[in-house]
Coordinates of C-alpha atoms in Angstrom, one line a residue:
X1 CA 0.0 0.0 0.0
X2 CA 3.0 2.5 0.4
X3 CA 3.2 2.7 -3.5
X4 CA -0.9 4.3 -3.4
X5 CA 0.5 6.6 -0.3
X6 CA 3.4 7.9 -2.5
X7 CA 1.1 8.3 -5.4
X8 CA -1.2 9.7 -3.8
X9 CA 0.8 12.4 -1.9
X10 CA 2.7 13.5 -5.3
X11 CA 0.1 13.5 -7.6
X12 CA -2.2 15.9 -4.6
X13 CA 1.0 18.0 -4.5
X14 CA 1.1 18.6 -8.7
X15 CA -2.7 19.0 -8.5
X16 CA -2.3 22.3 -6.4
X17 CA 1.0 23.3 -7.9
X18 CA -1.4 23.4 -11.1
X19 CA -4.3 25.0 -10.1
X20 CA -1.7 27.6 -8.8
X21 CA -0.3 27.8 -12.0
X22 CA -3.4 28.1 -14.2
X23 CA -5.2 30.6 -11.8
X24 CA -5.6 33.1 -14.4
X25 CA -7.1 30.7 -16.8
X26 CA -10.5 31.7 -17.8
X27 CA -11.3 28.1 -18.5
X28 CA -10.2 26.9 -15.2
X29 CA -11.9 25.2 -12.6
X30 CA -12.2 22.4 -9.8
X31 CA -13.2 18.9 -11.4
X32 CA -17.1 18.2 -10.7
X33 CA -16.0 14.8 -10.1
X34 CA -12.9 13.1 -8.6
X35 CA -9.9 12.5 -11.0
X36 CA -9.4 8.8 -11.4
X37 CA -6.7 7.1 -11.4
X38 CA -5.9 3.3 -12.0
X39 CA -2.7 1.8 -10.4
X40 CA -1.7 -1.4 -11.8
X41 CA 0.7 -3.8 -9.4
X42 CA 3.0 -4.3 -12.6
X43 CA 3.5 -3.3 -16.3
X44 CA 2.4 -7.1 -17.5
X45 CA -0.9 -5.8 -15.8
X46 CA -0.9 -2.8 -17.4
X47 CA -0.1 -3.4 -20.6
X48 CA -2.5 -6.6 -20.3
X49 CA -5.1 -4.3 -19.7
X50 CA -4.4 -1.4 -21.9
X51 CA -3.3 -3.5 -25.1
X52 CA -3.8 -1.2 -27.5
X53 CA -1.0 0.5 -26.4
X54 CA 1.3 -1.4 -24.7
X55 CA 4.3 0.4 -25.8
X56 CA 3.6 3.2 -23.4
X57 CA 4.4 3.3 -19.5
X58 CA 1.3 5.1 -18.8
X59 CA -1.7 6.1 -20.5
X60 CA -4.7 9.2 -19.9
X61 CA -8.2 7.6 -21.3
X62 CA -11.1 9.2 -20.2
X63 CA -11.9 9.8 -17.0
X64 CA -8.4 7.8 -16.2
X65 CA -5.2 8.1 -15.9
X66 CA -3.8 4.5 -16.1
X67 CA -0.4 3.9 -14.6
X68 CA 1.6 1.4 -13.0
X69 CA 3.8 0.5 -10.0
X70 CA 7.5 -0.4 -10.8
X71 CA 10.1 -0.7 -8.0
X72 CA 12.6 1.9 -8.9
X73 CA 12.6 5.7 -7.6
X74 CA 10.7 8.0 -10.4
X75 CA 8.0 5.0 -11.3
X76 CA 5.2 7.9 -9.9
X77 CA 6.6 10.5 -13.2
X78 CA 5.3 8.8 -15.6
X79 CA 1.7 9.1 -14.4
X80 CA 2.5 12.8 -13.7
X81 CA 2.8 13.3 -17.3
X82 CA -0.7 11.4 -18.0
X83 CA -2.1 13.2 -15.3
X84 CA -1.3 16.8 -16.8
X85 CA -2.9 15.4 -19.9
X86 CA -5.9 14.7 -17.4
X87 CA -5.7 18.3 -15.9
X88 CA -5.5 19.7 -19.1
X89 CA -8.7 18.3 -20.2
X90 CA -11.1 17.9 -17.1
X91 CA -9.9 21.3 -15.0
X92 CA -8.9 23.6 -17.5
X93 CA -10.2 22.7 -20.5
X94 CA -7.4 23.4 -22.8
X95 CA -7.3 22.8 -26.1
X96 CA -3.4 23.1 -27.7
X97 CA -1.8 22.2 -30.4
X98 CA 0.3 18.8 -30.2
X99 CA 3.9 20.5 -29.7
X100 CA 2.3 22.4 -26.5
X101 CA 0.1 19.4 -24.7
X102 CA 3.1 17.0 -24.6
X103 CA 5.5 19.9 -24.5
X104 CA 3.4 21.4 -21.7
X105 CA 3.2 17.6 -19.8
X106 CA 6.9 16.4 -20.1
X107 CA 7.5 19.9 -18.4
X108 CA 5.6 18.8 -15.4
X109 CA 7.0 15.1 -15.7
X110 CA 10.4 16.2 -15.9
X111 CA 11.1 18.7 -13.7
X112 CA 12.7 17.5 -9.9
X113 CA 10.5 16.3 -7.2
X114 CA 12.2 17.4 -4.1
X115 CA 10.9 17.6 -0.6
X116 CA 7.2 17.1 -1.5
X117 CA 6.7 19.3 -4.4
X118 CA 7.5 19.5 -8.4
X119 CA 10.4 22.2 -8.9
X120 CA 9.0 23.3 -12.3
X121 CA 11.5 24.1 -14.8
X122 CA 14.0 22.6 -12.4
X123 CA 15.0 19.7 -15.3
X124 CA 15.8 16.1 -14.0
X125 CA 17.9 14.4 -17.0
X126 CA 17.1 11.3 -15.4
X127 CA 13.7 11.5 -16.8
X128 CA 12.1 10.8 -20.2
X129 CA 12.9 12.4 -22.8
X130 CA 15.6 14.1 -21.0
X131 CA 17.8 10.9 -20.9
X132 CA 17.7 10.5 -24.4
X133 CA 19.5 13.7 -25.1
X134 CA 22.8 11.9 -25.1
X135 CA 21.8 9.5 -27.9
X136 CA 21.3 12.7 -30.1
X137 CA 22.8 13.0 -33.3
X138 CA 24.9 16.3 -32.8
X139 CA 27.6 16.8 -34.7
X140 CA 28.8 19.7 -31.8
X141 CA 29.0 22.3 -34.6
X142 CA 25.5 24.4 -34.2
X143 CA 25.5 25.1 -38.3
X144 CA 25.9 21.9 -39.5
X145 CA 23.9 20.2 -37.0
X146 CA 21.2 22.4 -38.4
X147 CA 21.9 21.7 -42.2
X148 CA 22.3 17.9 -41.6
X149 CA 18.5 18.2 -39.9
X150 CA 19.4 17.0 -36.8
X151 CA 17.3 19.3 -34.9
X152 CA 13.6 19.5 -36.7
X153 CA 12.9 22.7 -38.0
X154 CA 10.3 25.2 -35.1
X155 CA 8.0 25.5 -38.5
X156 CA 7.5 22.0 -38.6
X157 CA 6.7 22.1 -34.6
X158 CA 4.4 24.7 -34.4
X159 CA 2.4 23.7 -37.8
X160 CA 2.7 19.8 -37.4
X161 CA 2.9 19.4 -40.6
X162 CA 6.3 19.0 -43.0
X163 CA 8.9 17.3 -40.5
X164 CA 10.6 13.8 -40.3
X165 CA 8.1 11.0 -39.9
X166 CA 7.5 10.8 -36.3
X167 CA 6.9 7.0 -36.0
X168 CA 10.9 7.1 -36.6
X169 CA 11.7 10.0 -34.7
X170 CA 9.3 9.8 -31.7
X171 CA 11.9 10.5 -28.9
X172 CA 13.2 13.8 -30.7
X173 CA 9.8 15.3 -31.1
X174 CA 8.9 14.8 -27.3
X175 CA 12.5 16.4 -26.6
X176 CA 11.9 19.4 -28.9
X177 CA 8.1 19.8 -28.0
X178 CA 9.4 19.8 -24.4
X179 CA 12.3 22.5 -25.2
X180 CA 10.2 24.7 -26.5
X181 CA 7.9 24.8 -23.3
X182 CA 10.8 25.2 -21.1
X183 CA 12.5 27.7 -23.7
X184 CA 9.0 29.8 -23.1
X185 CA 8.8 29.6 -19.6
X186 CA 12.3 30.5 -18.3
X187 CA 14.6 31.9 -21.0
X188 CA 15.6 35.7 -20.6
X189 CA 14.5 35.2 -17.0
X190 CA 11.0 34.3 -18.0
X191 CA 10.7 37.4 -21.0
X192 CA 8.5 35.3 -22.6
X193 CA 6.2 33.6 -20.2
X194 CA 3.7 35.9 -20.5
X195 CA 3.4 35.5 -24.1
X196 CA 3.4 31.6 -23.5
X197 CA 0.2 32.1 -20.7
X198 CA -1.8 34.2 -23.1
X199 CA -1.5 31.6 -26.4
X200 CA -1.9 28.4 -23.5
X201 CA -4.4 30.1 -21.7
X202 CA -6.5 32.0 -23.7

């Protein structure tokens, strides 16, 4: 039962740091309703039980945010990211583009949990996509990493639409959407957060 008690007590914790966060939304408000949440014992449960996609280590289908236990110290960050998806949806009722809802929910799932609370922005690089960064194909020269492609172009993110097929490169979208969130929210000490809360927001 300690694994519900530690869920539990984080994913309380991220529910006000969000509500904090998205005060100013004109969409926002409490849930009518509990959140839900299923807590599998294992990922062979979990995946039994969620087939359709198996692949992933958690999963947000209405009204439920489906995640399981796994004996090793971040298990609970995965269902932090399905549970922003959740927050998005239920509490403010956002509707983003692609590159913002996952951008906006591996910012919450990646940043440090320290002392009972999410450090926002604060990035953990042991944390998906974060860990993959050192896989990516940089070449260490900024020009010709760009004309080799290796970063997709912010067109491409924003529109959706003309980039590298992202059944092959899944991992580098979620680590540009996610850059792009954190370059909104805290580069130039946070110049353009404001412009970031009015597109999110509304």
């Amino acid at each position: 039962f300690r694994s519900t008690d530690v869920l539990g007590e984080v994913v309380d914790g991220f529910y006000k740091q969000y509500l904090a966060l998205m005060a100013n939304s004109p969409h926002r408000k409490r849930s009518d309703s509990l959140l839900l949440i299923n807590l599998y014992g294992s990922r062979p449960q979990f995946r039994l039980a969620n087939w359709p996609v198996g692949w992933a280590e958690a999963m947000y289908r209405y009204p439920y945010c489906n995640g399981y236990y796994e004996d090793q110290q971040k298990w609970y960050l995965w269902i932090i990211h399905e549970a922003a998806h959740q927050l998005n949806r239920e509490v403010a009722h956002l509707k983003l583009p692609l590159w913002a809802e996952e951008g906006l929910a591996a910012y919450f799932s990646t940043s440090r949990y320290e002392n009972g609370s999410l450090r926002f922005g604060a990035l953990d690089y042991d944390t998906y996509p974060l860990y993959w960064y050192n896989s990516y194909p940089l070449a260490g020269d900024e020009q010709a990493d760009i004309e080799s492609v290796a970063f997709i172009d912010l067109r491409s993110i924003l529109s959706g639409k003309g980039g590298p097929d992202m059944n092959l490169t899944f991992n580098q979208y979620y680590l540009e959407w996610l850059s792009l969130v954190h370059f909104m929210l805290h580069s130039r000490e946070g110049a353009h957060r404001e412009g970031f809360s009015c597109m999110v927001l509304g």
